[in-house]
PDB file of C-alpha atoms and ligand atoms in Angstrom:
ATOM      1  CA  MET A   1      -2.646 222.362 248.155  1.00 93.00           C
ATOM      2  CA  ASN A   2      -0.544 219.541 246.699  1.00 98.00           C
ATOM      3  CA  ILE A   3      -2.431 216.273 246.483  1.00 98.00           C
ATOM      4  CA  VAL A   4      -1.015 212.857 245.586  1.00 98.00           C
ATOM      5  CA  LEU A   5      -3.410 210.279 244.129  1.00 98.00           C
ATOM      6  CA  LEU A   6      -2.306 206.724 244.814  1.00 98.00           C
ATOM      7  CA  GLY A   7      -3.984 203.502 243.833  1.00 97.00           C
ATOM      8  CA  PRO A   8      -3.818 200.607 241.396  1.00 97.00           C
ATOM      9  CA  PRO A   9      -4.383 200.978 237.643  1.00 96.00           C
ATOM     10  CA  GLY A  10      -8.096 201.365 236.953  1.00 95.00           C
ATOM     11  CA  ALA A  11      -8.979 202.715 240.403  1.00 97.00           C
ATOM     12  CA  GLY A  12     -10.211 205.997 238.918  1.00 95.00           C
ATOM     13  CA  LYS A  13      -7.268 208.269 239.724  1.00 95.00           C
ATOM     14  CA  GLY A  14      -7.522 209.971 236.322  1.00 93.00           C
ATOM     15  CA  THR A  15     -11.283 210.475 236.473  1.00 93.00           C
ATOM     16  CA  GLN A  16     -11.379 211.668 240.063  1.00 96.00           C
ATOM     17  CA  GLY A  17      -8.161 213.687 239.656  1.00 96.00           C
ATOM     18  CA  GLU A  18      -9.713 215.655 236.820  1.00 95.00           C
ATOM     19  CA  ARG A  19     -12.869 216.397 238.829  1.00 96.00           C
ATOM     20  CA  VAL A  20     -11.041 217.285 242.038  1.00 97.00           C
ATOM     21  CA  ALA A  21      -8.576 219.556 240.197  1.00 98.00           C
ATOM     22  CA  GLN A  22     -11.459 221.340 238.498  1.00 97.00           C
ATOM     23  CA  ARG A  23     -13.369 221.857 241.738  1.00 97.00           C
ATOM     24  CA  LEU A  24     -10.298 223.116 243.575  1.00 97.00           C
ATOM     25  CA  GLY A  25      -9.291 225.326 240.630  1.00 97.00           C
ATOM     26  CA  ILE A  26      -5.787 223.868 240.401  1.00 98.00           C
ATOM     27  CA  PRO A  27      -4.118 221.935 237.553  1.00 98.00           C
ATOM     28  CA  LYS A  28      -3.555 218.207 237.366  1.00 97.00           C
ATOM     29  CA  LEU A  29      -0.291 216.516 236.469  1.00 97.00           C
ATOM     30  CA  ALA A  30      -0.485 212.926 235.201  1.00 97.00           C
ATOM     31  CA  THR A  31       2.872 211.415 234.225  1.00 97.00           C
ATOM     32  CA  GLY A  32       1.022 208.779 232.175  1.00 95.00           C
ATOM     33  CA  ASP A  33      -0.545 211.539 230.023  1.00 93.00           C
ATOM     34  CA  VAL A  34       2.808 213.327 229.632  1.00 95.00           C
ATOM     35  CA  LEU A  35       4.467 210.057 228.591  1.00 96.00           C
ATOM     36  CA  ARG A  36       1.689 209.061 226.149  1.00 94.00           C
ATOM     37  CA  ALA A  37       1.897 212.505 224.494  1.00 93.00           C
ATOM     38  CA  ALA A  38       5.677 212.059 224.191  1.00 96.00           C
ATOM     39  CA  VAL A  39       5.221 208.588 222.646  1.00 95.00           C
ATOM     40  CA  ALA A  40       2.690 209.964 220.131  1.00 93.00           C
ATOM     41  CA  ALA A  41       5.022 212.852 219.218  1.00 95.00           C
ATOM     42  CA  LYS A  42       8.017 210.434 218.991  1.00 97.00           C
ATOM     43  CA  THR A  43      10.187 212.706 221.144  1.00 97.00           C
ATOM     44  CA  PRO A  44      13.372 211.233 222.711  1.00 95.00           C
ATOM     45  CA  LEU A  45      11.424 210.891 225.999  1.00 94.00           C
ATOM     46  CA  GLY A  46       8.634 209.042 224.195  1.00 96.00           C
ATOM     47  CA  LEU A  47      11.018 206.748 222.331  1.00 95.00           C
ATOM     48  CA  ALA A  48      12.762 205.871 225.604  1.00 93.00           C
ATOM     49  CA  ALA A  49       9.513 205.169 227.481  1.00 96.00           C
ATOM     50  CA  LYS A  50       7.429 203.404 224.804  1.00 96.00           C
ATOM     51  CA  ALA A  51       8.524 199.774 225.212  1.00 96.00           C
ATOM     52  CA  ALA A  52       8.289 199.765 229.019  1.00 97.00           C
ATOM     53  CA  MET A  53       4.840 201.361 228.901  1.00 97.00           C
ATOM     54  CA  GLU A  54       3.487 198.887 226.366  1.00 95.00           C
ATOM     55  CA  ARG A  55       4.696 195.957 228.482  1.00 96.00           C
ATOM     56  CA  GLY A  56       3.035 197.438 231.560  1.00 96.00           C
ATOM     57  CA  ASP A  57       6.346 198.117 233.301  1.00 98.00           C
ATOM     58  CA  LEU A  58       7.218 201.343 235.060  1.00 98.00           C
ATOM     59  CA  VAL A  59       9.567 203.763 233.307  1.00 98.00           C
ATOM     60  CA  PRO A  60      12.792 204.599 235.217  1.00 97.00           C
ATOM     61  CA  ASP A  61      12.615 206.879 238.263  1.00 97.00           C
ATOM     62  CA  SER A  62      15.111 209.300 236.679  1.00 96.00           C
ATOM     63  CA  VAL A  63      12.682 209.929 233.788  1.00 96.00           C
ATOM     64  CA  ILE A  64       9.774 210.598 236.156  1.00 97.00           C
ATOM     65  CA  LEU A  65      11.869 212.857 238.391  1.00 97.00           C
ATOM     66  CA  GLY A  66      12.797 214.958 235.345  1.00 95.00           C
ATOM     67  CA  ILE A  67       9.124 215.336 234.351  1.00 96.00           C
ATOM     68  CA  MET A  68       8.157 216.173 237.951  1.00 96.00           C
ATOM     69  CA  LYS A  69      10.854 218.790 238.345  1.00 96.00           C
ATOM     70  CA  ASP A  70      10.005 220.627 235.113  1.00 95.00           C
ATOM     71  CA  ALA A  71       6.236 220.476 235.634  1.00 96.00           C
ATOM     72  CA  LEU A  72       6.196 221.573 239.283  1.00 97.00           C
ATOM     73  CA  ALA A  73       8.285 224.659 238.525  1.00 95.00           C
ATOM     74  CA  GLU A  74       5.607 225.947 236.095  1.00 96.00           C
ATOM     75  CA  PRO A  75       3.976 229.140 237.447  1.00 96.00           C
ATOM     76  CA  GLU A  76       0.410 227.844 236.990  1.00 96.00           C
ATOM     77  CA  LYS A  77       1.200 225.000 239.414  1.00 96.00           C
ATOM     78  CA  ALA A  78       2.440 227.364 242.159  1.00 94.00           C
ATOM     79  CA  LYS A  79      -0.967 227.412 243.915  1.00 93.00           C
ATOM     80  CA  GLY A  80      -1.099 223.639 244.084  1.00 97.00           C
ATOM     81  CA  VAL A  81      -1.468 220.566 241.929  1.00 98.00           C
ATOM     82  CA  VAL A  82      -3.223 217.220 241.790  1.00 98.00           C
ATOM     83  CA  LEU A  83      -0.614 214.531 241.093  1.00 98.00           C
ATOM     84  CA  ASP A  84      -2.187 211.556 239.318  1.00 97.00           C
ATOM     85  CA  GLY A  85       0.008 208.457 239.127  1.00 95.00           C
ATOM     86  CA  VAL A  86       3.127 210.601 239.512  1.00 97.00           C
ATOM     87  CA  VAL A  87       4.452 208.722 242.526  1.00 98.00           C
ATOM     88  CA  ARG A  88       4.803 205.015 241.903  1.00 98.00           C
ATOM     89  CA  THR A  89       7.976 204.062 243.774  1.00 98.00           C
ATOM     90  CA  VAL A  90       9.556 205.045 247.087  1.00 98.00           C
ATOM     91  CA  PRO A  91      12.479 206.845 245.346  1.00 98.00           C
ATOM     92  CA  GLN A  92       9.887 208.886 243.416  1.00 98.00           C
ATOM     93  CA  ALA A  93       8.123 209.809 246.682  1.00 98.00           C
ATOM     94  CA  GLU A  94      11.476 210.883 248.144  1.00 97.00           C
ATOM     95  CA  GLY A  95      12.263 212.833 244.971  1.00 98.00           C
ATOM     96  CA  LEU A  96       8.891 214.575 245.022  1.00 98.00           C
ATOM     97  CA  GLU A  97       9.444 215.602 248.633  1.00 96.00           C
ATOM     98  CA  ARG A  98      12.839 217.066 247.645  1.00 96.00           C
ATOM     99  CA  VAL A  99      11.514 218.926 244.589  1.00 97.00           C
ATOM    100  CA  LEU A 100       8.574 220.393 246.519  1.00 96.00           C
ATOM    101  CA  SER A 101      10.698 221.398 249.497  1.00 95.00           C
ATOM    102  CA  GLU A 102      13.067 223.284 247.152  1.00 95.00           C
ATOM    103  CA  LEU A 103       9.966 225.236 246.092  1.00 95.00           C
ATOM    104  CA  GLY A 104       8.935 225.802 249.736  1.00 95.00           C
ATOM    105  CA  ARG A 105       6.032 223.362 249.396  1.00 96.00           C
ATOM    106  CA  LYS A 106       5.023 219.882 250.519  1.00 96.00           C
ATOM    107  CA  VAL A 107       2.517 217.106 249.858  1.00 97.00           C
ATOM    108  CA  ASN A 108      -0.534 218.013 251.949  1.00 97.00           C
ATOM    109  CA  VAL A 109      -2.816 215.049 251.310  1.00 97.00           C
ATOM    110  CA  VAL A 110      -2.393 211.548 249.896  1.00 98.00           C
ATOM    111  CA  LEU A 111      -5.633 210.044 248.592  1.00 98.00           C
ATOM    112  CA  LEU A 112      -5.449 206.281 248.384  1.00 98.00           C
ATOM    113  CA  PHE A 113      -8.084 204.830 246.032  1.00 98.00           C
ATOM    114  CA  GLU A 114      -9.039 201.275 246.999  1.00 97.00           C
ATOM    115  CA  VAL A 115     -10.811 198.801 244.669  1.00 96.00           C
ATOM    116  CA  GLY A 116     -10.676 194.986 244.477  1.00 94.00           C
ATOM    117  CA  GLU A 117      -8.531 193.429 241.754  1.00 93.00           C
ATOM    118  CA  ASP A 118     -11.381 191.692 239.857  1.00 93.00           C
ATOM    119  CA  GLU A 119     -13.145 195.015 239.413  1.00 94.00           C
ATOM    120  CA  LEU A 120      -9.902 196.683 238.261  1.00 95.00           C
ATOM    121  CA  VAL A 121      -9.325 194.060 235.570  1.00 93.00           C
ATOM    122  CA  ARG A 122     -12.963 194.357 234.473  1.00 94.00           C
ATOM    123  CA  ARG A 123     -12.687 198.164 234.201  1.00 94.00           C
ATOM    124  CA  LEU A 124      -9.371 198.180 232.321  1.00 95.00           C
ATOM    125  CA  SER A 125     -10.500 195.474 229.878  1.00 95.00           C
ATOM    126  CA  ALA A 126     -13.637 197.482 229.020  1.00 95.00           C
ATOM    127  CA  ARG A 127     -11.819 200.816 228.771  1.00 95.00           C
ATOM    128  CA  THR A 128     -11.223 202.946 225.703  1.00 97.00           C
ATOM    129  CA  THR A 129      -9.365 206.251 225.921  1.00 96.00           C
ATOM    130  CA  CYS A 130      -9.452 209.407 223.792  1.00 95.00           C
ATOM    131  CA  GLU A 131      -6.176 209.641 221.893  1.00 92.00           C
ATOM    132  CA  GLY A 132      -6.547 213.428 222.010  1.00 92.00           C
ATOM    133  CA  CYS A 133      -7.574 214.526 225.512  1.00 92.00           C
ATOM    134  CA  GLN A 134      -7.005 211.141 227.252  1.00 91.00           C
ATOM    135  CA  THR A 135     -10.525 210.964 228.710  1.00 92.00           C
ATOM    136  CA  PRO A 136     -11.320 207.327 229.583  1.00 92.00           C
ATOM    137  CA  TYR A 137     -14.649 205.641 228.712  1.00 93.00           C
ATOM    138  CA  THR A 138     -16.108 202.324 229.778  1.00 91.00           C
ATOM    139  CA  GLY A 139     -17.717 200.023 227.230  1.00 92.00           C
ATOM    140  CA  LEU A 140     -17.400 202.277 224.143  1.00 96.00           C
ATOM    141  CA  GLU A 141     -15.842 200.711 221.043  1.00 96.00           C
ATOM    142  CA  PRO A 142     -12.519 201.949 219.616  1.00 97.00           C
ATOM    143  CA  GLY A 143     -13.206 204.480 216.841  1.00 97.00           C
ATOM    144  CA  THR A 144     -16.106 206.152 218.678  1.00 98.00           C
ATOM    145  CA  ALA A 145     -15.791 209.958 218.909  1.00 98.00           C
ATOM    146  CA  CYS A 146     -14.848 211.420 222.289  1.00 97.00           C
ATOM    147  CA  ALA A 147     -17.813 213.277 223.812  1.00 97.00           C
ATOM    148  CA  LYS A 148     -15.456 215.889 225.215  1.00 96.00           C
ATOM    149  CA  CYS A 149     -13.134 216.845 222.326  1.00 97.00           C
ATOM    150  CA  GLY A 150     -14.301 214.831 219.285  1.00 97.00           C
ATOM    151  CA  GLY A 151     -11.015 212.857 219.204  1.00 97.00           C
ATOM    152  CA  LYS A 152     -10.922 209.139 218.398  1.00 97.00           C
ATOM    153  CA  LEU A 153     -11.277 206.559 221.181  1.00 97.00           C
ATOM    154  CA  VAL A 154      -8.583 203.887 221.138  1.00 96.00           C
ATOM    155  CA  ARG A 155      -7.731 200.840 223.263  1.00 95.00           C
ATOM    156  CA  ARG A 156      -4.500 201.638 225.123  1.00 93.00           C
ATOM    157  CA  LYS A 157      -1.820 199.001 224.355  1.00 93.00           C
ATOM    158  CA  ASP A 158      -1.341 198.586 228.102  1.00 95.00           C
ATOM    159  CA  ASP A 159      -5.048 197.786 228.538  1.00 95.00           C
ATOM    160  CA  GLU A 160      -4.453 194.407 226.801  1.00 93.00           C
ATOM    161  CA  PRO A 161      -4.619 191.423 229.230  1.00 93.00           C
ATOM    162  CA  ALA A 162      -0.856 190.651 229.469  1.00 95.00           C
ATOM    163  CA  ALA A 163       0.026 194.303 230.104  1.00 95.00           C
ATOM    164  CA  ILE A 164      -2.798 194.643 232.668  1.00 95.00           C
ATOM    165  CA  ARG A 165      -1.303 191.708 234.591  1.00 95.00           C
ATOM    166  CA  GLN A 166       2.154 193.279 234.443  1.00 96.00           C
ATOM    167  CA  ARG A 167       0.828 196.666 235.631  1.00 97.00           C
ATOM    168  CA  MET A 168      -0.845 194.968 238.613  1.00 97.00           C
ATOM    169  CA  ARG A 169       2.427 193.216 239.422  1.00 97.00           C
ATOM    170  CA  ALA A 170       4.323 196.522 239.192  1.00 98.00           C
ATOM    171  CA  TYR A 171       1.722 198.105 241.481  1.00 98.00           C
ATOM    172  CA  HIS A 172       2.041 195.405 244.146  1.00 98.00           C
ATOM    173  CA  GLU A 173       5.824 195.249 244.023  1.00 98.00           C
ATOM    174  CA  GLN A 174       6.807 198.886 243.502  1.00 98.00           C
ATOM    175  CA  THR A 175       3.889 201.176 244.365  1.00 98.00           C
ATOM    176  CA  GLU A 176       2.295 199.521 247.407  1.00 98.00           C
ATOM    177  CA  PRO A 177       5.421 200.233 249.523  1.00 98.00           C
ATOM    178  CA  VAL A 178       4.785 203.954 248.853  1.00 98.00           C
ATOM    179  CA  ILE A 179       1.601 203.726 250.982  1.00 97.00           C
ATOM    180  CA  ALA A 180       3.560 202.597 254.052  1.00 97.00           C
ATOM    181  CA  TRP A 181       6.215 205.235 253.305  1.00 97.00           C
ATOM    182  CA  TYR A 182       3.617 208.040 253.346  1.00 97.00           C
ATOM    183  CA  GLU A 183       1.893 206.586 256.408  1.00 96.00           C
ATOM    184  CA  SER A 184       5.174 206.624 258.274  1.00 95.00           C
ATOM    185  CA  ARG A 185       5.893 210.211 257.089  1.00 92.00           C
ATOM    186  CA  ALA A 186       2.455 211.203 258.372  1.00 89.00           C
ATOM    187  CA  LYS A 187       3.341 209.830 261.812  1.00 90.00           C
ATOM    188  CA  THR A 188       6.963 210.883 262.128  1.00 91.00           C
ATOM    189  CA  SER A 189       7.355 214.195 260.295  1.00 86.00           C
ATOM    190  CA  ALA A 190       5.713 217.530 261.022  1.00 82.00           C
ATOM    191  CA  ASN A 191       5.761 217.998 257.244  1.00 80.00           C
ATOM    192  CA  GLY A 192       4.120 214.631 256.619  1.00 90.00           C
ATOM    193  CA  PRO A 193       0.894 214.475 254.589  1.00 96.00           C
ATOM    194  CA  ARG A 194      -2.546 213.381 255.731  1.00 96.00           C
ATOM    195  CA  VAL A 195      -3.259 209.938 254.237  1.00 96.00           C
ATOM    196  CA  VAL A 196      -6.919 209.361 253.349  1.00 97.00           C
ATOM    197  CA  ARG A 197      -8.280 206.000 252.186  1.00 97.00           C
ATOM    198  CA  VAL A 198     -11.124 206.255 249.676  1.00 97.00           C
ATOM    199  CA  ASN A 199     -13.475 203.434 248.739  1.00 96.00           C
ATOM    200  CA  ALA A 200     -13.337 203.897 244.972  1.00 95.00           C
ATOM    201  CA  LEU A 201     -16.102 201.442 244.133  1.00 95.00           C
ATOM    202  CA  GLY A 202     -19.403 203.025 243.195  1.00 92.00           C
ATOM    203  CA  ASP A 203     -20.909 206.143 241.675  1.00 95.00           C
ATOM    204  CA  ILE A 204     -18.346 208.599 240.235  1.00 95.00           C
ATOM    205  CA  GLU A 205     -20.058 211.715 241.610  1.00 97.00           C
ATOM    206  CA  ALA A 206     -20.535 210.157 245.061  1.00 97.00           C
ATOM    207  CA  ILE A 207     -16.810 209.346 245.216  1.00 98.00           C
ATOM    208  CA  THR A 208     -15.921 212.932 244.178  1.00 98.00           C
ATOM    209  CA  LYS A 209     -18.196 214.245 246.943  1.00 97.00           C
ATOM    210  CA  THR A 210     -16.496 212.021 249.539  1.00 96.00           C
ATOM    211  CA  VAL A 211     -13.081 213.175 248.356  1.00 97.00           C
ATOM    212  CA  MET A 212     -14.061 216.867 248.366  1.00 97.00           C
ATOM    213  CA  GLY A 213     -15.510 216.442 251.868  1.00 96.00           C
ATOM    214  CA  GLU A 214     -12.175 215.041 253.049  1.00 94.00           C
ATOM    215  CA  LEU A 215     -10.195 217.835 251.366  1.00 94.00           C
ATOM    216  CA  GLU A 216     -12.381 220.658 252.612  1.00 89.00           C
ATOM    217  CA  GLY A 217     -13.131 219.186 256.023  1.00 75.00           C
TER     218      GLY A 217
HETATM  219  P1  AMP B 301      -1.100 205.670 233.697  1.00 77.69           P
HETATM  220  O1  AMP B 301      -1.683 206.482 232.611  1.00 77.69           O
HETATM  221  O2  AMP B 301      -0.950 206.452 234.973  1.00 77.69           O
HETATM  222  O3  AMP B 301      -1.761 204.345 233.876  1.00 77.69           O
HETATM  223  O4  AMP B 301       0.412 205.356 233.233  1.00 77.69           O
HETATM  224  C1  AMP B 301       0.657 204.581 232.073  1.00 77.69           C
HETATM  225  C2  AMP B 301       2.082 204.041 232.078  1.00 77.69           C
HETATM  226  O5  AMP B 301       3.019 205.133 232.084  1.00 77.69           O
HETATM  227  C3  AMP B 301       2.473 203.227 233.301  1.00 77.69           C
HETATM  228  O6  AMP B 301       2.046 201.882 233.207  1.00 77.69           O
HETATM  229  C4  AMP B 301       3.983 203.360 233.262  1.00 77.69           C
HETATM  230  O7  AMP B 301       4.562 202.568 232.240  1.00 77.69           O
HETATM  231  C5  AMP B 301       4.159 204.816 232.862  1.00 77.69           C
HETATM  232  N1  AMP B 301       4.173 205.709 234.051  1.00 77.69           N
HETATM  233  C6  AMP B 301       3.292 206.707 234.328  1.00 77.69           C
HETATM  234  N2  AMP B 301       3.606 207.307 235.483  1.00 77.69           N
HETATM  235  C7  AMP B 301       4.702 206.667 235.969  1.00 77.69           C
HETATM  236  C8  AMP B 301       5.507 206.797 237.139  1.00 77.69           C
HETATM  237  N3  AMP B 301       5.254 207.715 238.070  1.00 77.69           N
HETATM  238  N4  AMP B 301       6.551 205.945 237.289  1.00 77.69           N
HETATM  239  C9  AMP B 301       6.860 205.027 236.372  1.00 77.69           C
HETATM  240  N5  AMP B 301       6.135 204.832 235.257  1.00 77.69           N
HETATM  241  C10 AMP B 301       5.075 205.639 235.042  1.00 77.69           C
END
């Protein structure tokens, strides 16, 4: 099963993606994690992406399509994958459809996480993230040890107020059109995915249960 997680920054795609992937026994691919690891390792990919990421802008579609293509061809992703933040523009959605169809696969379900903007800004402003395993925390100070891997929690540069505003703008302008694109695919193509809207406000476990119910139902 190939699942696309869509939703604004801070909606919980990373948290829920991790849980859903674990429960389904399939891996997760998060382009944000791949890019942050590349920035930390100062690879050519990281050097090319760093400035755009820190501003809160999207990195170019060609970069994302390259990551997608390499990652989806990995044998451990053959059974299915949870795609967290991988599709953020219509050309990326078209590219993903092409890459998957070359592998004889398709997007089965699109989960759209919905949360009001005030809550998103509140969550992102209070967020620290493990610089090792990328687990996000709410309300823990930078420097605290990650409960999962012992790594150091840091404030992501793009969780500063100006970058948060820019990421919201990028979401409205470039990612929201992807929702309508998938909804029209669902209606017009036999290969179109099921689009499921999820109220992502509330208890983490309750949201996972709702999502799993939708996926298994
Ligand atoms: P995330 O961890 O998903 O919030 O992603 C962090 C940043 O990485 C984004 O604000 C973008 O700069 C970049 N990024 C991650 N995924 C994509 C994507 N699919 N398209 C463009 N930029 C991306």
